[in-house]
Short mmCIF file of C-alpha atoms in Angstrom, two decimals:
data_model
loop_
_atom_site.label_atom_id
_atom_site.label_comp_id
_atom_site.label_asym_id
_atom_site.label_seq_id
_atom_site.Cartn_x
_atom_site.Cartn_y
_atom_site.Cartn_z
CA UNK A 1 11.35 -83.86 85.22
CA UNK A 2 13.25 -86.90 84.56
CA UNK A 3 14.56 -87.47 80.88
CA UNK A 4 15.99 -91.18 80.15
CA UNK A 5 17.79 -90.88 76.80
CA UNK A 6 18.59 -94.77 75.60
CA UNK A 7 21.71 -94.48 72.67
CA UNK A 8 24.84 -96.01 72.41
CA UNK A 9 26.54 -92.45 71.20
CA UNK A 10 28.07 -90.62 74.09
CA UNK A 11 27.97 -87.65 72.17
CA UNK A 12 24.33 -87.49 72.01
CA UNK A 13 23.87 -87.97 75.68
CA UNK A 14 26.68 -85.86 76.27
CA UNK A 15 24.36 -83.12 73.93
CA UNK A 16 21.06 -83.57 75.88
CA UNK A 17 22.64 -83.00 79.07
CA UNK A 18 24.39 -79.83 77.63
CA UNK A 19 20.74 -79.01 76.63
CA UNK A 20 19.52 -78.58 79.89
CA UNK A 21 22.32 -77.88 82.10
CA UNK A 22 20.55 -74.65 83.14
CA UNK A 23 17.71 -76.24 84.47
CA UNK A 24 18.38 -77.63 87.61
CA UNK A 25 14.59 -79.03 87.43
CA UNK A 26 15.57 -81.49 84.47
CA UNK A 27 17.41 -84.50 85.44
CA UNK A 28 19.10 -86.87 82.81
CA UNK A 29 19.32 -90.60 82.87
CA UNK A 30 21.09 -92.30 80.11
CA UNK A 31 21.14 -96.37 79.09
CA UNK A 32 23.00 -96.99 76.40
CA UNK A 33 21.19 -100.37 74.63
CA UNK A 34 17.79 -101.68 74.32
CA UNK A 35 18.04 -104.31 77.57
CA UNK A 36 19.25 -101.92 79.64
CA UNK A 37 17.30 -98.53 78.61
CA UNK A 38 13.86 -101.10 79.37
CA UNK A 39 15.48 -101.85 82.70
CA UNK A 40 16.08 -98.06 83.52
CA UNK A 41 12.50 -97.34 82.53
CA UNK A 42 11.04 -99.54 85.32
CA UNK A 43 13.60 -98.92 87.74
CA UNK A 44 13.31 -94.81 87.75
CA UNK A 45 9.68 -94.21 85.41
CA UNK A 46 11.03 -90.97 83.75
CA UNK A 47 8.31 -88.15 82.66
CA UNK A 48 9.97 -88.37 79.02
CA UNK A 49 11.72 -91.37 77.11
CA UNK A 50 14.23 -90.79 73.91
CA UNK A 51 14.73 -93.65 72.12
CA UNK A 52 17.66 -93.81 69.19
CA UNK A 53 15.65 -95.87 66.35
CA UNK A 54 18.91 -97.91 66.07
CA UNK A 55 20.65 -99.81 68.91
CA UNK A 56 23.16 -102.50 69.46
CA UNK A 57 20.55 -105.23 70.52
CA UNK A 58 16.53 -104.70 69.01
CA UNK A 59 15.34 -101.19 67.69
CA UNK A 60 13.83 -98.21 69.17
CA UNK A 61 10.38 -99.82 67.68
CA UNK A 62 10.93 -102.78 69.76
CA UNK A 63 12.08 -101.12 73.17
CA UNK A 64 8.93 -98.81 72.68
CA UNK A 65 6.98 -102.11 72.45
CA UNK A 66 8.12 -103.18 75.35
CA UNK A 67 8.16 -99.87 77.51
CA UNK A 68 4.31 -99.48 76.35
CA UNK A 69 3.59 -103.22 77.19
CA UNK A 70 4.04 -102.30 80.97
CA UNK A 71 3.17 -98.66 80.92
CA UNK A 72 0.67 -97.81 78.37
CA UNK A 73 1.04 -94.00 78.91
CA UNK A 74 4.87 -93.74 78.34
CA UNK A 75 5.59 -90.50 76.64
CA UNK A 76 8.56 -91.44 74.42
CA UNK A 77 10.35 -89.41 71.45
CA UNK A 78 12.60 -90.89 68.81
CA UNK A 79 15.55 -89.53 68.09
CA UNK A 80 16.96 -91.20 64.86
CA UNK A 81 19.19 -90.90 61.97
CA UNK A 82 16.68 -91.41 59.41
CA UNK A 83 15.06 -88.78 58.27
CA UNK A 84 12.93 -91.34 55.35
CA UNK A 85 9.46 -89.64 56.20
CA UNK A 86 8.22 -93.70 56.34
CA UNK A 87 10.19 -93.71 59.32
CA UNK A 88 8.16 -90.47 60.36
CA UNK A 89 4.75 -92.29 59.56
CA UNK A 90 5.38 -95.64 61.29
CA UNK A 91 7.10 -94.23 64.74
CA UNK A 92 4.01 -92.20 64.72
CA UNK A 93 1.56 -95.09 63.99
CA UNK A 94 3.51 -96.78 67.01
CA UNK A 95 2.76 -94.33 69.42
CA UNK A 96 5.84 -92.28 69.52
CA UNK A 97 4.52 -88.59 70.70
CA UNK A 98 7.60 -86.98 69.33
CA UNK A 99 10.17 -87.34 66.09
CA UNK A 100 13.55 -85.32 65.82
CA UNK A 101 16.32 -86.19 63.50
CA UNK A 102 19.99 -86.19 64.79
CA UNK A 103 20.49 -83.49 61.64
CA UNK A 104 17.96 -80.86 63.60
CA UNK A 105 18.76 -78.25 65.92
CA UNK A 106 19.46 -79.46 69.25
CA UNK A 107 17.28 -77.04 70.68
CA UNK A 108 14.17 -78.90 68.57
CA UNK A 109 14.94 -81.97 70.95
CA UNK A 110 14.88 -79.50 73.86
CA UNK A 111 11.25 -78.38 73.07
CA UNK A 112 10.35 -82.38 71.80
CA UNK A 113 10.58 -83.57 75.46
CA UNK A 114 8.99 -79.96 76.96
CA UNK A 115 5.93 -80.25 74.60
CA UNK A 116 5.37 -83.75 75.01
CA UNK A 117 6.02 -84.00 78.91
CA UNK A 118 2.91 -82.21 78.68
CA UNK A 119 1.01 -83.83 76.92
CA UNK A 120 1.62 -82.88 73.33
CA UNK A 121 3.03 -84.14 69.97
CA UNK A 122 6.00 -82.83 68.41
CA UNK A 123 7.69 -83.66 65.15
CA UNK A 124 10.72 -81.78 63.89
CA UNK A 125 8.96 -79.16 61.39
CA UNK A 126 11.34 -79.67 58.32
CA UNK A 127 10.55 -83.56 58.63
CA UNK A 128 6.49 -83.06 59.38
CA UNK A 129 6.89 -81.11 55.96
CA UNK A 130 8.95 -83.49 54.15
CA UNK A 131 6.32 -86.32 55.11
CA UNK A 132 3.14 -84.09 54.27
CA UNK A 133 4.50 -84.07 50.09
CA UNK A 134 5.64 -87.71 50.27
CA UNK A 135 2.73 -89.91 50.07
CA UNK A 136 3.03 -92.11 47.08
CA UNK A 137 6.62 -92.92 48.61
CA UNK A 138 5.38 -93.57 51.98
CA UNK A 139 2.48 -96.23 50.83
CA UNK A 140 5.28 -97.79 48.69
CA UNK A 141 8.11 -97.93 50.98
CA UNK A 142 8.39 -101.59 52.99
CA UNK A 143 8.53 -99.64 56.13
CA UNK A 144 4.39 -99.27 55.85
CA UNK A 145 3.52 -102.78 54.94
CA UNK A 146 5.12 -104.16 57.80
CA UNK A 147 4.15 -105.15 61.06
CA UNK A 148 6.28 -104.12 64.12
CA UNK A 149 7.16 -107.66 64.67
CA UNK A 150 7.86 -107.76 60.71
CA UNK A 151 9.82 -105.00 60.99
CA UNK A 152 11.71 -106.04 63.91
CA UNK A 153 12.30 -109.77 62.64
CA UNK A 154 13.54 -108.48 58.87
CA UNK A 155 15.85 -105.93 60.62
CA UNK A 156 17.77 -108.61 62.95
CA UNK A 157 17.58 -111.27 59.54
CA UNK A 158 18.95 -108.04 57.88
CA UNK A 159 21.86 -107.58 60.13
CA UNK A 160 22.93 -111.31 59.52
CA UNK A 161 21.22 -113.12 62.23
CA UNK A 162 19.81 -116.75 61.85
CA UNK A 163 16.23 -117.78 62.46
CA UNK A 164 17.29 -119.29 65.91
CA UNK A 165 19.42 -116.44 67.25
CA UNK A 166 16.00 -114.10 66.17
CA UNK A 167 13.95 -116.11 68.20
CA UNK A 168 15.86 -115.90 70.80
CA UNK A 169 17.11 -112.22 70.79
CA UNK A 170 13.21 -111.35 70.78
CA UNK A 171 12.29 -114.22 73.04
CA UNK A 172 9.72 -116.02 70.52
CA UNK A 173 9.48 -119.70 69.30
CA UNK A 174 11.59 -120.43 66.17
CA UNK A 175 8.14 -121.55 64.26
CA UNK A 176 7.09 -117.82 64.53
CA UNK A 177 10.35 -116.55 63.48
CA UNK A 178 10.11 -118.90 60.17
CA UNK A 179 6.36 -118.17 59.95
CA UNK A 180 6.86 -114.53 59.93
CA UNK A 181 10.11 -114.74 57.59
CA UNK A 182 7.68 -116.77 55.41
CA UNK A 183 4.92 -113.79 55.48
CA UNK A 184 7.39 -111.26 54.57
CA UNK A 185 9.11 -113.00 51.91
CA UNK A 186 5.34 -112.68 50.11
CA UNK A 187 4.87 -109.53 51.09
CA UNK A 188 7.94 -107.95 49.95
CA UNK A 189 8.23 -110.42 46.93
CA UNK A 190 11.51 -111.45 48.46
CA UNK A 191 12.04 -114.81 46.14
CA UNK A 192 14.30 -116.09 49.07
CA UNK A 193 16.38 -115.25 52.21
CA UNK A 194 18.95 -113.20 50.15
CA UNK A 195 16.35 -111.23 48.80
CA UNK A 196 14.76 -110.23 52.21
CA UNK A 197 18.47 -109.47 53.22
CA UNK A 198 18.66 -107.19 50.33
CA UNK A 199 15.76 -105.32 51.15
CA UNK A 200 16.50 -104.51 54.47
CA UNK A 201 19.60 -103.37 53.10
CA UNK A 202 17.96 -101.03 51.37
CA UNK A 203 15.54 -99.17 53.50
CA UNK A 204 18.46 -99.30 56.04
CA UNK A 205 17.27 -101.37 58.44
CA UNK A 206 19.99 -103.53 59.01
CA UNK A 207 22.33 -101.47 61.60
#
């Protein structure tokens, strides 16, 4: 089986390896940014993808995008930070077959990639709980009213990028960038640029 973990922490690829250095069957590819963990997917087609939600260049959302647009049957878990069970919800409405927090047991990242190699779902336990006896704050968080090219655009505007350098980071016209920033700023009641700044801010979406 052939794991590719994409995250810019050596420690955590350092950790999955450890995970299954016993299993001489399992064999671990690491990329350590969006750019180059989509590269390593079509170069070597791993049975199992983890994806950090948060990396240097676009976000695990966006990579998954991406991976999915040229393999539609990627099996891909998301190994994040974030344990905000709107995070949860909206990896899962993107087709992510597995969620484990960085806070978990190692060993629950271990049986992630085993269960959904074949063919299952698997979301850390304490988190699928936690997101079961959340629902008013999921339906009100931002995360769920955005699109994934809402989210990805308000997460690179977040970080301090400009219209142009968001178009070109996600390769789109500058006319959709403003479009979109336009759309959000109504449907986040974002008065102006500062505001949708703020509010990525605040969900922490602007690593």
């Amino acid at each position: 089986m052939r794991v590719l973990i994409v995250d810019d922490h050596p420690l955590v690829v350092t950790g999955c390896r450890a995970l299954f250095t016993s299993d001489p069957s399992v064999e671990i590819l690491e990329a350590s940014d969006a750019k180059e963990g989509h590269r390593a997917y079509l170069q070597k087609h791993p049975d199992v993808t983890v994806i950090d939600v948060w990396l240097p260049d676009l976000t695990g959302f966006e990579l998954t995008r991406r991976i999915r647009r040229d393999d539609p049957a990627a099996k891909i878990v998301m190994l994040s930070a974030s344990e905000d069970p709107a995070f949860v919800v909206r990896a899962v409405e993107m087709g992510f077959q597995g969620y484990v927090s960085k806070s978990d047991d190692p060993r629950l990242l271990a049986k992630a990639i085993r269960k959904v190699a074949a063919g299952e779902r698997f979301v850390s336990p304490r988190l699928a709980e936690a997101t079961t006896f959340a629902g008013a704050a999921i339906k009100a968080s931002p995360l769920t009213q955005m699109s994934q090219r809402e989210l990805e655009i308000l997460r690179l505007l977040g970080r301090g990028d400009h219209i142009s350098e968001v178009a070109s980071e996600l390769g789109i016209s500058y006319k959709t960038v403003a479009n979109t920033t336009s759309v959000l700023k109504s449907k986040l009641g974002a008065r102006n640029h500062s505001d949708l700044v703020r509010i990525a801010v605040e969900i922490d979406l602007h690593r």
